[in-house]
CSV table of C-alpha atoms and ligand atoms in Angstrom, one decimal:
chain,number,residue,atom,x,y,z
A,1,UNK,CA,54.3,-201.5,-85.5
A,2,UNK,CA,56.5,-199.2,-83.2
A,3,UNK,CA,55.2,-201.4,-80.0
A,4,UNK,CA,54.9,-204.9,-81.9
A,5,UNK,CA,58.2,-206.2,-81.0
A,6,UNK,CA,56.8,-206.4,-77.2
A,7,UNK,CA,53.8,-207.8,-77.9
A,8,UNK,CA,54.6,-211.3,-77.3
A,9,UNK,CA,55.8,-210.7,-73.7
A,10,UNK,CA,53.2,-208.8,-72.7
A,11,UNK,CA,50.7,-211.2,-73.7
A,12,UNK,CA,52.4,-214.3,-71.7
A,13,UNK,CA,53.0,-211.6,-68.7
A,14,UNK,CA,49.1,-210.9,-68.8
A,15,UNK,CA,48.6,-214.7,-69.1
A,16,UNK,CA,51.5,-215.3,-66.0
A,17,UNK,CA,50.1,-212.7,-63.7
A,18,UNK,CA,46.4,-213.8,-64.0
A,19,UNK,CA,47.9,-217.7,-63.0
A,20,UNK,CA,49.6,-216.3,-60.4
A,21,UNK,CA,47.8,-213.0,-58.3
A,22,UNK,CA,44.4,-213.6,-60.0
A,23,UNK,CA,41.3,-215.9,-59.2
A,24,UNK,CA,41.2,-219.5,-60.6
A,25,UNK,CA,40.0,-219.8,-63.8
A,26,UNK,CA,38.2,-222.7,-65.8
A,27,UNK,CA,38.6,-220.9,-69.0
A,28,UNK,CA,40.0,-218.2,-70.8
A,29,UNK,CA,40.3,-215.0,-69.6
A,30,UNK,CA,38.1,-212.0,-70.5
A,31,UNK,CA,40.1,-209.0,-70.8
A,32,UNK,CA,39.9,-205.6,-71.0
A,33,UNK,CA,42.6,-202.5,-72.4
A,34,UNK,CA,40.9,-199.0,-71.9
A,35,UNK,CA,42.8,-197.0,-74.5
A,36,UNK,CA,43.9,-200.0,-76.3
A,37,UNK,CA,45.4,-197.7,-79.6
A,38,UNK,CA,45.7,-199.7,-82.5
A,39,UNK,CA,44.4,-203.1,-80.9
A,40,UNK,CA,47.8,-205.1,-81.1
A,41,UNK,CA,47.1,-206.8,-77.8
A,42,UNK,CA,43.4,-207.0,-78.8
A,43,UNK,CA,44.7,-209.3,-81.2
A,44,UNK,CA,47.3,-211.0,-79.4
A,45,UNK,CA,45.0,-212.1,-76.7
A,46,UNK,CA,42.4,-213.0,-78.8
A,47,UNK,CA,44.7,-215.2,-80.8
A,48,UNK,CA,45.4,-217.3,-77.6
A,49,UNK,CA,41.5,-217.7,-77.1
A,50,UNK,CA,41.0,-214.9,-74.6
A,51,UNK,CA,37.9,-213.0,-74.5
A,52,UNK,CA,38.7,-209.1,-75.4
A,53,UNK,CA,37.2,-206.0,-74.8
A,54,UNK,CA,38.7,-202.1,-75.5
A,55,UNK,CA,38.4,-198.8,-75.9
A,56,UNK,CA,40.1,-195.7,-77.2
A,57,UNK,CA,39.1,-192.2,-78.1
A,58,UNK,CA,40.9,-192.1,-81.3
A,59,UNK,CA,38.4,-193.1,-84.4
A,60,UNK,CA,40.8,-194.5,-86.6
A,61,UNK,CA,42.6,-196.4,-83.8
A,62,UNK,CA,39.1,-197.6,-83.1
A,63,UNK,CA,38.0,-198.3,-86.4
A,64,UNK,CA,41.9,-199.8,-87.3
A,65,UNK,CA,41.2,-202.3,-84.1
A,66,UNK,CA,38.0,-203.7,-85.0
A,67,UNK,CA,39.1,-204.5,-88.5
A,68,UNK,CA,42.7,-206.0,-87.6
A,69,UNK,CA,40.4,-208.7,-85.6
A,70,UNK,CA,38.0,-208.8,-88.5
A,71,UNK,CA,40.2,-210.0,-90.8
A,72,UNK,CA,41.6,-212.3,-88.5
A,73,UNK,CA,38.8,-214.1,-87.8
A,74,UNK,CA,38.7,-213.1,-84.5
A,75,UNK,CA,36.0,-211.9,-82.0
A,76,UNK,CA,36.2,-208.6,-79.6
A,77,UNK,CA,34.5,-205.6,-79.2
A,78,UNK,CA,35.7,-202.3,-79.5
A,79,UNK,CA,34.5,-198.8,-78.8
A,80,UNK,CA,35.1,-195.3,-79.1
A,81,UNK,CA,35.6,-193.3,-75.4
A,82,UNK,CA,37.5,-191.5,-72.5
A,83,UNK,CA,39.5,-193.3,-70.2
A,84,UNK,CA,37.5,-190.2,-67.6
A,85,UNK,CA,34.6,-191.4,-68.2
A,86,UNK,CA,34.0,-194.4,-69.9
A,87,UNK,CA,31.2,-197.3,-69.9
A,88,UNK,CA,31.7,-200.6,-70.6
A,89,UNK,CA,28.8,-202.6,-72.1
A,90,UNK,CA,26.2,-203.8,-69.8
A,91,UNK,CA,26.7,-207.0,-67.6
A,92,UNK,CA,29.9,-207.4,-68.7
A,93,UNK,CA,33.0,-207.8,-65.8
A,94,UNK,CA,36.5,-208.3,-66.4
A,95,UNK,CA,39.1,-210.9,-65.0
A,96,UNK,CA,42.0,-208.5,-65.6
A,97,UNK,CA,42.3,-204.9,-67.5
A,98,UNK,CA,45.6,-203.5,-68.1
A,99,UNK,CA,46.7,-200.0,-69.7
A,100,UNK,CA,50.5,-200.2,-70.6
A,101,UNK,CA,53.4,-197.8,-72.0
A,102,UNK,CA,52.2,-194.8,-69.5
A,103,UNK,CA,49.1,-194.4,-71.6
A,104,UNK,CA,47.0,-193.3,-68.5
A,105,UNK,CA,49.3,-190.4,-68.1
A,106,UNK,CA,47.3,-188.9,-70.9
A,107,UNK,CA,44.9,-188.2,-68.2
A,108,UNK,CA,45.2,-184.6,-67.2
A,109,UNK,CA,44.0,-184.2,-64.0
A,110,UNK,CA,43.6,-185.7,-60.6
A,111,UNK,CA,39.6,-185.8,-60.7
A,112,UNK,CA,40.4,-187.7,-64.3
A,113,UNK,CA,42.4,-190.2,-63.1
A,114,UNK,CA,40.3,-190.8,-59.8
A,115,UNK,CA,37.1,-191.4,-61.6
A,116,UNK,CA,39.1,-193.6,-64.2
A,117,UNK,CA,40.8,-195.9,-61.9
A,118,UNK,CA,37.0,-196.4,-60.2
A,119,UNK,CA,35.7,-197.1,-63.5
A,120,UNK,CA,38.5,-199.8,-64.0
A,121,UNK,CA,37.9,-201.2,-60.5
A,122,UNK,CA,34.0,-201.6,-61.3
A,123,UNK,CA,34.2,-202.7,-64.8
A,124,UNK,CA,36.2,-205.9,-62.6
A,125,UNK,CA,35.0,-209.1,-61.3
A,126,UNK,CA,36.1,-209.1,-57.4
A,127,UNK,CA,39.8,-210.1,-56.8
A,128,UNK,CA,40.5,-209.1,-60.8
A,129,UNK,CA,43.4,-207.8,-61.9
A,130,UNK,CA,44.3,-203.9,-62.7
A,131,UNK,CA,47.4,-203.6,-64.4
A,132,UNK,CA,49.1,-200.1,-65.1
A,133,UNK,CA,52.4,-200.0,-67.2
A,134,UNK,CA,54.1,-196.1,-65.9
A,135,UNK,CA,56.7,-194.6,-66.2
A,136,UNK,CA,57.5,-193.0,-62.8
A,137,UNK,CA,58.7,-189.3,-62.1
A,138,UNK,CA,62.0,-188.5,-60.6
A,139,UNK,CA,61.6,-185.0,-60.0
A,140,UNK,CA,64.7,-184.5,-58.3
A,141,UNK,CA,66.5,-185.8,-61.5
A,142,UNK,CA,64.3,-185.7,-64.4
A,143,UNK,CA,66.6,-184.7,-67.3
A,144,UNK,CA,65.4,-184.0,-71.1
A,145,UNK,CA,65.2,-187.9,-72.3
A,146,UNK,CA,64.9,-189.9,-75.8
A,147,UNK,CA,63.7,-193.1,-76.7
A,148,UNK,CA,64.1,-194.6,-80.0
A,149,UNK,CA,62.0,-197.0,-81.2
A,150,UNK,CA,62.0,-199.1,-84.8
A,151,UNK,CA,59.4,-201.2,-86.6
A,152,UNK,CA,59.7,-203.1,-89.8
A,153,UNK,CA,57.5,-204.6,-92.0
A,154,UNK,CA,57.6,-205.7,-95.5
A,155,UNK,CA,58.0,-202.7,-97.6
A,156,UNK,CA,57.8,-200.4,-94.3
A,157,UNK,CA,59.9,-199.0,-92.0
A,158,UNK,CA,59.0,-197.0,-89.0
A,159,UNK,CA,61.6,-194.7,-86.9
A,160,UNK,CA,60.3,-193.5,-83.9
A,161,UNK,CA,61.8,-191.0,-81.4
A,162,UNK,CA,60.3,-189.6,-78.3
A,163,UNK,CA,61.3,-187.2,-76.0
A,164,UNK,CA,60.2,-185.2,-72.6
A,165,UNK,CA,61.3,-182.8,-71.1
A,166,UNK,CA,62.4,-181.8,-67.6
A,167,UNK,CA,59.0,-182.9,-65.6
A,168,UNK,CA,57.4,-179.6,-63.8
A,169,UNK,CA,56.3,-180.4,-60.2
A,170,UNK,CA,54.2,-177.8,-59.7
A,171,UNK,CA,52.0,-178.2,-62.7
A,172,UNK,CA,52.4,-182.1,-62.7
A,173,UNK,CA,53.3,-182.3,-66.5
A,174,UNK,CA,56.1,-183.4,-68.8
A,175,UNK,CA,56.1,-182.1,-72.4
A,176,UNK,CA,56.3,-185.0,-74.7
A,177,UNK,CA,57.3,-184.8,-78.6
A,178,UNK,CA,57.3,-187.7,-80.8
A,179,UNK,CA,58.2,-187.7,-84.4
A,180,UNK,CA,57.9,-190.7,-86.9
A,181,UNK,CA,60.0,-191.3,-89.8
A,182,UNK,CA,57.9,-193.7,-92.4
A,183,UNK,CA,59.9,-194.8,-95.2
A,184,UNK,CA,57.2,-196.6,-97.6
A,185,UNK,CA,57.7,-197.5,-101.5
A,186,UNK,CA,60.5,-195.6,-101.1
A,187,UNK,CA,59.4,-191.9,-100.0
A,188,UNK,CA,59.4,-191.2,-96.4
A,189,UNK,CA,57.7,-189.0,-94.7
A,190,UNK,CA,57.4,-187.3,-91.1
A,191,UNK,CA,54.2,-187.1,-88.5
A,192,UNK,CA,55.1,-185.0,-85.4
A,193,UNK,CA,52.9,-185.2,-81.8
A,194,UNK,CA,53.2,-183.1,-79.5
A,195,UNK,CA,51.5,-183.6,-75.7
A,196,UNK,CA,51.7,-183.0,-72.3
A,197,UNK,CA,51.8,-186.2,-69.8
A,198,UNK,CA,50.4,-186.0,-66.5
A,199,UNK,CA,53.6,-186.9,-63.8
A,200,UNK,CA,53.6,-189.5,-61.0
A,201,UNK,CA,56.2,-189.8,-58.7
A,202,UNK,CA,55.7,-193.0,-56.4
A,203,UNK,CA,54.1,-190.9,-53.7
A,204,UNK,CA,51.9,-189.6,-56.2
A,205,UNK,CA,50.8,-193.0,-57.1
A,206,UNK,CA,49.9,-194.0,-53.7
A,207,UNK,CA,47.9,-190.6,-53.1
A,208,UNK,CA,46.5,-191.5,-56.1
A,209,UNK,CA,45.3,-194.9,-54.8
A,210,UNK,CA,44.3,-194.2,-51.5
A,211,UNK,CA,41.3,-192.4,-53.1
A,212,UNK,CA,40.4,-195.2,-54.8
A,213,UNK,CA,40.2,-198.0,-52.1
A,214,UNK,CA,38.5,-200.5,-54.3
A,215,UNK,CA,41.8,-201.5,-55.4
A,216,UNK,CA,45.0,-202.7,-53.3
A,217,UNK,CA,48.9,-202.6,-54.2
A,218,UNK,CA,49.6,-206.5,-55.0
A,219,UNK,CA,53.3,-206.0,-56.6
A,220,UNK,CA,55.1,-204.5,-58.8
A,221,UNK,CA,57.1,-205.3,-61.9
A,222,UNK,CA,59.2,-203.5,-64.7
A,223,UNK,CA,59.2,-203.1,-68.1
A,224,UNK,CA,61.1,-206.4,-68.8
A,225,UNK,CA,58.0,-208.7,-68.0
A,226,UNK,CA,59.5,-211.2,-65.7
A,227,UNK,CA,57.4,-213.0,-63.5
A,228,UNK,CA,60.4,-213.9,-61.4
A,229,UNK,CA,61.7,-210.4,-60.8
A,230,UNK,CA,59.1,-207.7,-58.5
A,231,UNK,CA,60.5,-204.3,-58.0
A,232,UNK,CA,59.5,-202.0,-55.5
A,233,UNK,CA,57.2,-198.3,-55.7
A,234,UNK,CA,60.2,-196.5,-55.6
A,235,UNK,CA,62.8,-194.1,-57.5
A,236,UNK,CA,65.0,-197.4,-57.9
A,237,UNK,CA,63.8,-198.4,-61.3
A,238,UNK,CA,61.2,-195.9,-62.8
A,239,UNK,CA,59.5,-198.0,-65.6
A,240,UNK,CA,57.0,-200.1,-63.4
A,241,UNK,CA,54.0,-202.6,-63.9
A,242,UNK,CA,51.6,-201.8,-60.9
A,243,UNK,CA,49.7,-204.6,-60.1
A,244,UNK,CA,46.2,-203.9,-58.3
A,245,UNK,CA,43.5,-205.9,-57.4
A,246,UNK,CA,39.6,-205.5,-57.1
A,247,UNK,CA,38.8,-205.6,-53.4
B,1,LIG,C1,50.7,-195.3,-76.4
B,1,LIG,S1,49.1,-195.7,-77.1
B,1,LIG,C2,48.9,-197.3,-76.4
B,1,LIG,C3,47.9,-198.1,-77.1
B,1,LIG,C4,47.8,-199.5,-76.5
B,1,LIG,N1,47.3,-199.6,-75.1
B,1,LIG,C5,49.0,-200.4,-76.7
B,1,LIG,O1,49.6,-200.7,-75.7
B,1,LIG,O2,49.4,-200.6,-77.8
B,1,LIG,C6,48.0,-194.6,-76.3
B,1,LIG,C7,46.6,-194.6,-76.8
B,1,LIG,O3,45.8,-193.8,-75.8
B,1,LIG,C8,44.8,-193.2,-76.5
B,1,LIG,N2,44.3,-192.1,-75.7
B,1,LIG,C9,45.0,-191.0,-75.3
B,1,LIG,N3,44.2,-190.2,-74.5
B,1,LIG,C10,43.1,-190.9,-74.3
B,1,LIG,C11,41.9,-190.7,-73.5
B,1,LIG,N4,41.8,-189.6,-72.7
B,1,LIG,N5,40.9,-191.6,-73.5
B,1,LIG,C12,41.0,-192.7,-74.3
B,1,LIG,N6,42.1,-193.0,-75.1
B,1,LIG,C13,43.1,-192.1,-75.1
B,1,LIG,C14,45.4,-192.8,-77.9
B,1,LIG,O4,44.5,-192.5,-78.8
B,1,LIG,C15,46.3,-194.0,-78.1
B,1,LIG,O5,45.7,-194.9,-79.0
């Protein structure tokens, strides 16, 4: 709910990126969301007649996805596993994956990441698509933060607030907190999480990439989902779409 109000534009940016960086298509696209949470985009692509595949370690995301399609009619498949060390189901090759709102900075570790990104790159048809949503590390200037964010539904309302700290550059981590305020036939109550992301400053990104050569830099974009508007791998603007491709 907390994520829904994006949803819309991240489903046409999907849709606009594939016309415009990916390979020609005859039909829809088959996607795939490693860590796809609750399955919102699941559904959204699926809706638009795109062929979806995802995964996420969580059971009752897992199990919450599968029947939000279910009772939509619509088809997909989704899985339980590790963005480390995932599979995806045999013979099956993706036009475009894409991992948004920093969710592959739950990744704890450089060996992690590596062997995820390769998994991504495999798990695509040559010159797919690879799109990672980040938000980039500053840690120069990487002040305690906040982030509200507000969902609404008939008889539900959801207040969420997240906040890091300070990112630590020698341990690559930012502590993240995020509590939820869920009003519902009128009690409210609170659920508190508390993690640690994994940090990436721009040159960590591209240290990142160079060991996975399977995929190249295309562009980048932001968090607004404009077609029209790149931005560069730099401290400029920290909330970033990387765009990669499957050599
Ligand atoms: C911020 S949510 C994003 C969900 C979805 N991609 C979206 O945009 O709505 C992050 C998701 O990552 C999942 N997750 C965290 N660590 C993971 C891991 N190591 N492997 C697979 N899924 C993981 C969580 O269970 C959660 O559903």
């Amino acid at each position: 709910m907390v994520y829904a109000d994006y949803t819309k534009k991240e489903t046409r940016f999907i849709e606009g990126i594939m016309k415009k960086h990916g390979p020609k298509l005859d039909g829809p696209m088959r996607v795939f969301e490693p860590a796809c949470g609750s399955g919102r985009l699941l559904e959204s692509l699926a809706a638009r007649g795109h062929s979806v595949h995802g995964f996420d370690l969580n059971k009752h995301q897992v199990a919450f996805a599968k029947n939000r399609l279910k009772v939509k009619g619509l088809q997909g498949r989704v899985w339980r596993d590790r963005l480390q060390d995932f599979s995806v189901p045999k013979a099956a090759r993706y036009d475009i994956a894409h991992c948004f709102v920093s969710t592959f900075k739950y990744i704890d570790t450089e060996a992690g990441a590596v062997s995820s990104l390769r998994r991504m790159a495999a798990a695509l048809r040559p010159d797919g698509l690879l799109l990672l949503g980040l938000h980039l590390t500053d840690y120069k200037n990487s002040p305690p933060d906040h982030e509200r964010w507000i969902g609404r539904k008939p008889g539900i309302r959801v207040v969420s607030d997240t906040w890091s700290a300070p990112a630590n550059r020698k341990s690559r981590t930012e502590a993240m907190r995020t509590r939820m305020r869920i009003t519902e036939k009128g009690e409210t109550r609170l659920e508190e999480t508390l993690w640690d992301f994994r940090t990436y400053s721009p040159n960590e990104v591209r240290a990142l990439l160079r060991r996975v050569p399977s995929l190249e830099l295309v562009v980048c974009h932001d968090f607004h989902y404009d077609l029209k508007s790149t931005r560069a791998l730099d401290l400029e603007y920290t909330d970033v779409i990387i765009v990669l491709r499957r050599r």
